[in-house]
PDB file of C-alpha atoms in Angstrom:
ATOM      1  CA  UNK A   1      95.519  89.816 103.492  1.00  0.00           C
ATOM      2  CA  UNK A   2      94.235  87.850 100.570  1.00  0.00           C
ATOM      3  CA  UNK A   3      91.172  85.707 101.193  1.00  0.00           C
ATOM      4  CA  UNK A   4      91.612  82.005 101.931  1.00  0.00           C
ATOM      5  CA  UNK A   5      91.728  79.619  98.988  1.00  0.00           C
ATOM      6  CA  UNK A   6      88.243  78.732  97.654  1.00  0.00           C
ATOM      7  CA  UNK A   7      88.526  75.106  98.809  1.00  0.00           C
ATOM      8  CA  UNK A   8      89.429  76.309 102.304  1.00  0.00           C
ATOM      9  CA  UNK A   9      86.583  78.809 102.389  1.00  0.00           C
ATOM     10  CA  UNK A  10      84.141  76.112 101.284  1.00  0.00           C
ATOM     11  CA  UNK A  11      85.374  73.771 104.002  1.00  0.00           C
ATOM     12  CA  UNK A  12      85.181  76.526 106.609  1.00  0.00           C
ATOM     13  CA  UNK A  13      81.619  77.360 105.649  1.00  0.00           C
ATOM     14  CA  UNK A  14      80.747  73.666 105.824  1.00  0.00           C
ATOM     15  CA  UNK A  15      82.202  73.450 109.321  1.00  0.00           C
ATOM     16  CA  UNK A  16      80.369  76.587 110.401  1.00  0.00           C
ATOM     17  CA  UNK A  17      77.049  75.284 109.090  1.00  0.00           C
ATOM     18  CA  UNK A  18      77.564  71.836 110.584  1.00  0.00           C
ATOM     19  CA  UNK A  19      78.107  73.145 114.099  1.00  0.00           C
ATOM     20  CA  UNK A  20      75.113  73.632 116.332  1.00  0.00           C
ATOM     21  CA  UNK A  21      75.512  75.818 119.419  1.00  0.00           C
ATOM     22  CA  UNK A  22      78.737  77.351 120.726  1.00  0.00           C
ATOM     23  CA  UNK A  23      82.058  75.965 119.544  1.00  0.00           C
ATOM     24  CA  UNK A  24      84.026  74.168 122.192  1.00  0.00           C
ATOM     25  CA  UNK A  25      87.689  74.969 122.753  1.00  0.00           C
ATOM     26  CA  UNK A  26      89.916  72.800 120.581  1.00  0.00           C
ATOM     27  CA  UNK A  27      87.263  71.902 118.027  1.00  0.00           C
ATOM     28  CA  UNK A  28      88.387  74.371 115.365  1.00  0.00           C
ATOM     29  CA  UNK A  29      92.074  74.539 116.304  1.00  0.00           C
ATOM     30  CA  UNK A  30      93.197  72.704 113.121  1.00  0.00           C
ATOM     31  CA  UNK A  31      91.377  75.288 110.983  1.00  0.00           C
ATOM     32  CA  UNK A  32      92.948  78.145 112.946  1.00  0.00           C
ATOM     33  CA  UNK A  33      96.398  76.570 112.533  1.00  0.00           C
ATOM     34  CA  UNK A  34      95.848  76.390 108.760  1.00  0.00           C
ATOM     35  CA  UNK A  35      95.146  80.121 108.730  1.00  0.00           C
ATOM     36  CA  UNK A  36      98.169  81.049 110.862  1.00  0.00           C
ATOM     37  CA  UNK A  37     100.694  81.502 107.993  1.00  0.00           C
ATOM     38  CA  UNK A  38      98.340  83.992 106.314  1.00  0.00           C
ATOM     39  CA  UNK A  39      97.906  85.779 109.628  1.00  0.00           C
ATOM     40  CA  UNK A  40     101.692  85.982 110.123  1.00  0.00           C
ATOM     41  CA  UNK A  41     102.131  87.399 106.623  1.00  0.00           C
ATOM     42  CA  UNK A  42      99.439  90.019 107.248  1.00  0.00           C
ATOM     43  CA  UNK A  43     100.896  90.988 110.631  1.00  0.00           C
ATOM     44  CA  UNK A  44     104.358  91.330 109.090  1.00  0.00           C
ATOM     45  CA  UNK A  45     103.012  93.481 106.267  1.00  0.00           C
ATOM     46  CA  UNK A  46     101.138  95.812 108.615  1.00  0.00           C
ATOM     47  CA  UNK A  47     104.133  96.072 110.938  1.00  0.00           C
ATOM     48  CA  UNK A  48     106.471  97.020 108.067  1.00  0.00           C
ATOM     49  CA  UNK A  49     104.002  99.477 106.520  1.00  0.00           C
ATOM     50  CA  UNK A  50     103.195 101.235 109.799  1.00  0.00           C
ATOM     51  CA  UNK A  51     106.772 101.177 111.062  1.00  0.00           C
ATOM     52  CA  UNK A  52     108.392 102.472 107.893  1.00  0.00           C
ATOM     53  CA  UNK A  53     105.746 105.089 106.993  1.00  0.00           C
ATOM     54  CA  UNK A  54     106.645 104.697 103.327  1.00  0.00           C
ATOM     55  CA  UNK A  55     110.446 104.835 103.753  1.00  0.00           C
ATOM     56  CA  UNK A  56     111.723 102.020 101.506  1.00  0.00           C
ATOM     57  CA  UNK A  57     115.118 101.690 103.195  1.00  0.00           C
ATOM     58  CA  UNK A  58     113.509 101.471 106.620  1.00  0.00           C
ATOM     59  CA  UNK A  59     110.920  98.998 105.326  1.00  0.00           C
ATOM     60  CA  UNK A  60     113.700  96.645 104.215  1.00  0.00           C
ATOM     61  CA  UNK A  61     115.327  96.844 107.660  1.00  0.00           C
ATOM     62  CA  UNK A  62     112.022  96.225 109.448  1.00  0.00           C
ATOM     63  CA  UNK A  63     111.123  93.086 107.479  1.00  0.00           C
ATOM     64  CA  UNK A  64     113.030  90.622 109.666  1.00  0.00           C
ATOM     65  CA  UNK A  65     112.097  92.153 113.064  1.00  0.00           C
ATOM     66  CA  UNK A  66     108.461  92.352 111.982  1.00  0.00           C
ATOM     67  CA  UNK A  67     108.507  88.689 110.940  1.00  0.00           C
ATOM     68  CA  UNK A  68     109.976  87.777 114.325  1.00  0.00           C
ATOM     69  CA  UNK A  69     107.224  89.743 116.090  1.00  0.00           C
ATOM     70  CA  UNK A  70     104.493  88.231 113.892  1.00  0.00           C
ATOM     71  CA  UNK A  71     105.276  84.642 114.926  1.00  0.00           C
ATOM     72  CA  UNK A  72     104.473  84.931 118.657  1.00  0.00           C
ATOM     73  CA  UNK A  73     101.648  87.352 117.930  1.00  0.00           C
ATOM     74  CA  UNK A  74      99.935  84.969 115.523  1.00  0.00           C
ATOM     75  CA  UNK A  75     100.515  82.085 117.946  1.00  0.00           C
ATOM     76  CA  UNK A  76      98.864  84.121 120.714  1.00  0.00           C
ATOM     77  CA  UNK A  77      95.909  85.000 118.490  1.00  0.00           C
ATOM     78  CA  UNK A  78      95.365  81.352 117.571  1.00  0.00           C
ATOM     79  CA  UNK A  79      95.773  80.171 121.179  1.00  0.00           C
ATOM     80  CA  UNK A  80      93.431  82.804 122.612  1.00  0.00           C
ATOM     81  CA  UNK A  81      90.849  82.248 119.878  1.00  0.00           C
ATOM     82  CA  UNK A  82      90.836  78.566 120.695  1.00  0.00           C
ATOM     83  CA  UNK A  83      91.055  78.933 124.482  1.00  0.00           C
ATOM     84  CA  UNK A  84      88.142  81.360 124.732  1.00  0.00           C
ATOM     85  CA  UNK A  85      85.787  79.242 122.654  1.00  0.00           C
ATOM     86  CA  UNK A  86      85.362  82.087 120.159  1.00  0.00           C
ATOM     87  CA  UNK A  87      86.796  80.133 117.219  1.00  0.00           C
ATOM     88  CA  UNK A  88      83.513  79.921 115.356  1.00  0.00           C
ATOM     89  CA  UNK A  89      82.844  83.664 115.717  1.00  0.00           C
ATOM     90  CA  UNK A  90      86.369  84.674 114.684  1.00  0.00           C
ATOM     91  CA  UNK A  91      86.383  82.319 111.688  1.00  0.00           C
ATOM     92  CA  UNK A  92      82.961  83.604 110.630  1.00  0.00           C
ATOM     93  CA  UNK A  93      84.244  87.188 110.812  1.00  0.00           C
ATOM     94  CA  UNK A  94      87.334  86.260 108.800  1.00  0.00           C
ATOM     95  CA  UNK A  95      85.251  84.547 106.121  1.00  0.00           C
ATOM     96  CA  UNK A  96      83.099  87.681 105.878  1.00  0.00           C
ATOM     97  CA  UNK A  97      86.211  89.891 105.731  1.00  0.00           C
ATOM     98  CA  UNK A  98      85.195  91.678 108.921  1.00  0.00           C
ATOM     99  CA  UNK A  99      86.907  92.591 112.160  1.00  0.00           C
ATOM    100  CA  UNK A 100      84.102  92.218 114.658  1.00  0.00           C
ATOM    101  CA  UNK A 101      83.528  91.884 118.371  1.00  0.00           C
ATOM    102  CA  UNK A 102      84.832  88.297 118.558  1.00  0.00           C
ATOM    103  CA  UNK A 103      88.107  89.242 116.861  1.00  0.00           C
ATOM    104  CA  UNK A 104      88.416  92.357 119.006  1.00  0.00           C
ATOM    105  CA  UNK A 105      88.061  90.311 122.195  1.00  0.00           C
ATOM    106  CA  UNK A 106      90.846  87.963 121.113  1.00  0.00           C
ATOM    107  CA  UNK A 107      93.149  90.860 120.141  1.00  0.00           C
ATOM    108  CA  UNK A 108      92.604  92.507 123.535  1.00  0.00           C
ATOM    109  CA  UNK A 109      93.364  89.240 125.337  1.00  0.00           C
ATOM    110  CA  UNK A 110      96.608  88.807 123.383  1.00  0.00           C
ATOM    111  CA  UNK A 111      97.633  92.400 123.962  1.00  0.00           C
ATOM    112  CA  UNK A 112      97.036  91.983 127.701  1.00  0.00           C
ATOM    113  CA  UNK A 113      98.955  88.695 127.699  1.00  0.00           C
ATOM    114  CA  UNK A 114     101.905  90.205 125.820  1.00  0.00           C
ATOM    115  CA  UNK A 115     101.993  93.143 128.265  1.00  0.00           C
ATOM    116  CA  UNK A 116     101.908  90.811 131.271  1.00  0.00           C
ATOM    117  CA  UNK A 117      98.396  91.876 132.338  1.00  0.00           C
ATOM    118  CA  UNK A 118      95.472  89.667 133.366  1.00  0.00           C
ATOM    119  CA  UNK A 119      93.771  88.327 130.225  1.00  0.00           C
ATOM    120  CA  UNK A 120      90.475  90.174 130.715  1.00  0.00           C
ATOM    121  CA  UNK A 121      91.966  93.461 131.941  1.00  0.00           C
ATOM    122  CA  UNK A 122      91.496  95.299 128.613  1.00  0.00           C
ATOM    123  CA  UNK A 123      87.982  94.050 127.820  1.00  0.00           C
ATOM    124  CA  UNK A 124      86.256  97.309 128.747  1.00  0.00           C
ATOM    125  CA  UNK A 125      88.747  99.569 126.941  1.00  0.00           C
ATOM    126  CA  UNK A 126      87.775 100.439 123.344  1.00  0.00           C
ATOM    127  CA  UNK A 127      90.331  99.067 120.873  1.00  0.00           C
ATOM    128  CA  UNK A 128      90.612 102.466 119.177  1.00  0.00           C
ATOM    129  CA  UNK A 129      91.559 104.001 122.525  1.00  0.00           C
ATOM    130  CA  UNK A 130      94.253 101.354 123.014  1.00  0.00           C
ATOM    131  CA  UNK A 131      95.663 102.015 119.544  1.00  0.00           C
ATOM    132  CA  UNK A 132      95.640 105.768 120.112  1.00  0.00           C
ATOM    133  CA  UNK A 133      97.374 105.328 123.456  1.00  0.00           C
ATOM    134  CA  UNK A 134     100.178 103.289 121.912  1.00  0.00           C
ATOM    135  CA  UNK A 135     100.662 105.789 119.081  1.00  0.00           C
ATOM    136  CA  UNK A 136     101.213 108.738 121.419  1.00  0.00           C
ATOM    137  CA  UNK A 137     104.831 109.600 122.039  1.00  0.00           C
ATOM    138  CA  UNK A 138     106.132 110.975 125.287  1.00  0.00           C
ATOM    139  CA  UNK A 139     107.865 114.385 125.137  1.00  0.00           C
TER     140      UNK A 139
END
């Protein structure tokens, strides 16, 4: 994922510095919505790369399904980031190019939501363990 445009980064940093205390839900939603197209593009790219494992023909066939999957996934990530009040933390991590604890919490909440589980049910499970579990195939 390429970094946000310099004007956007400058505005984000200004917002971050202007806020005192925890961010309230809804306050940074417009900023998160601005970042959603980049998030969808990144999710699509990762989906195609992981799903095709370097097979060009398969990559071409996965492009459309991955784009379709990226839309609700990015919407969930934005909604959960906003709803949990972790917008400031997630945006700060994105600006720094990091995937930290705030981002991890939001990803776990979306994964739980997409699997039909209670939102906080995956909080205590390490993300690496979740990824490993999904990559295992049944005999």
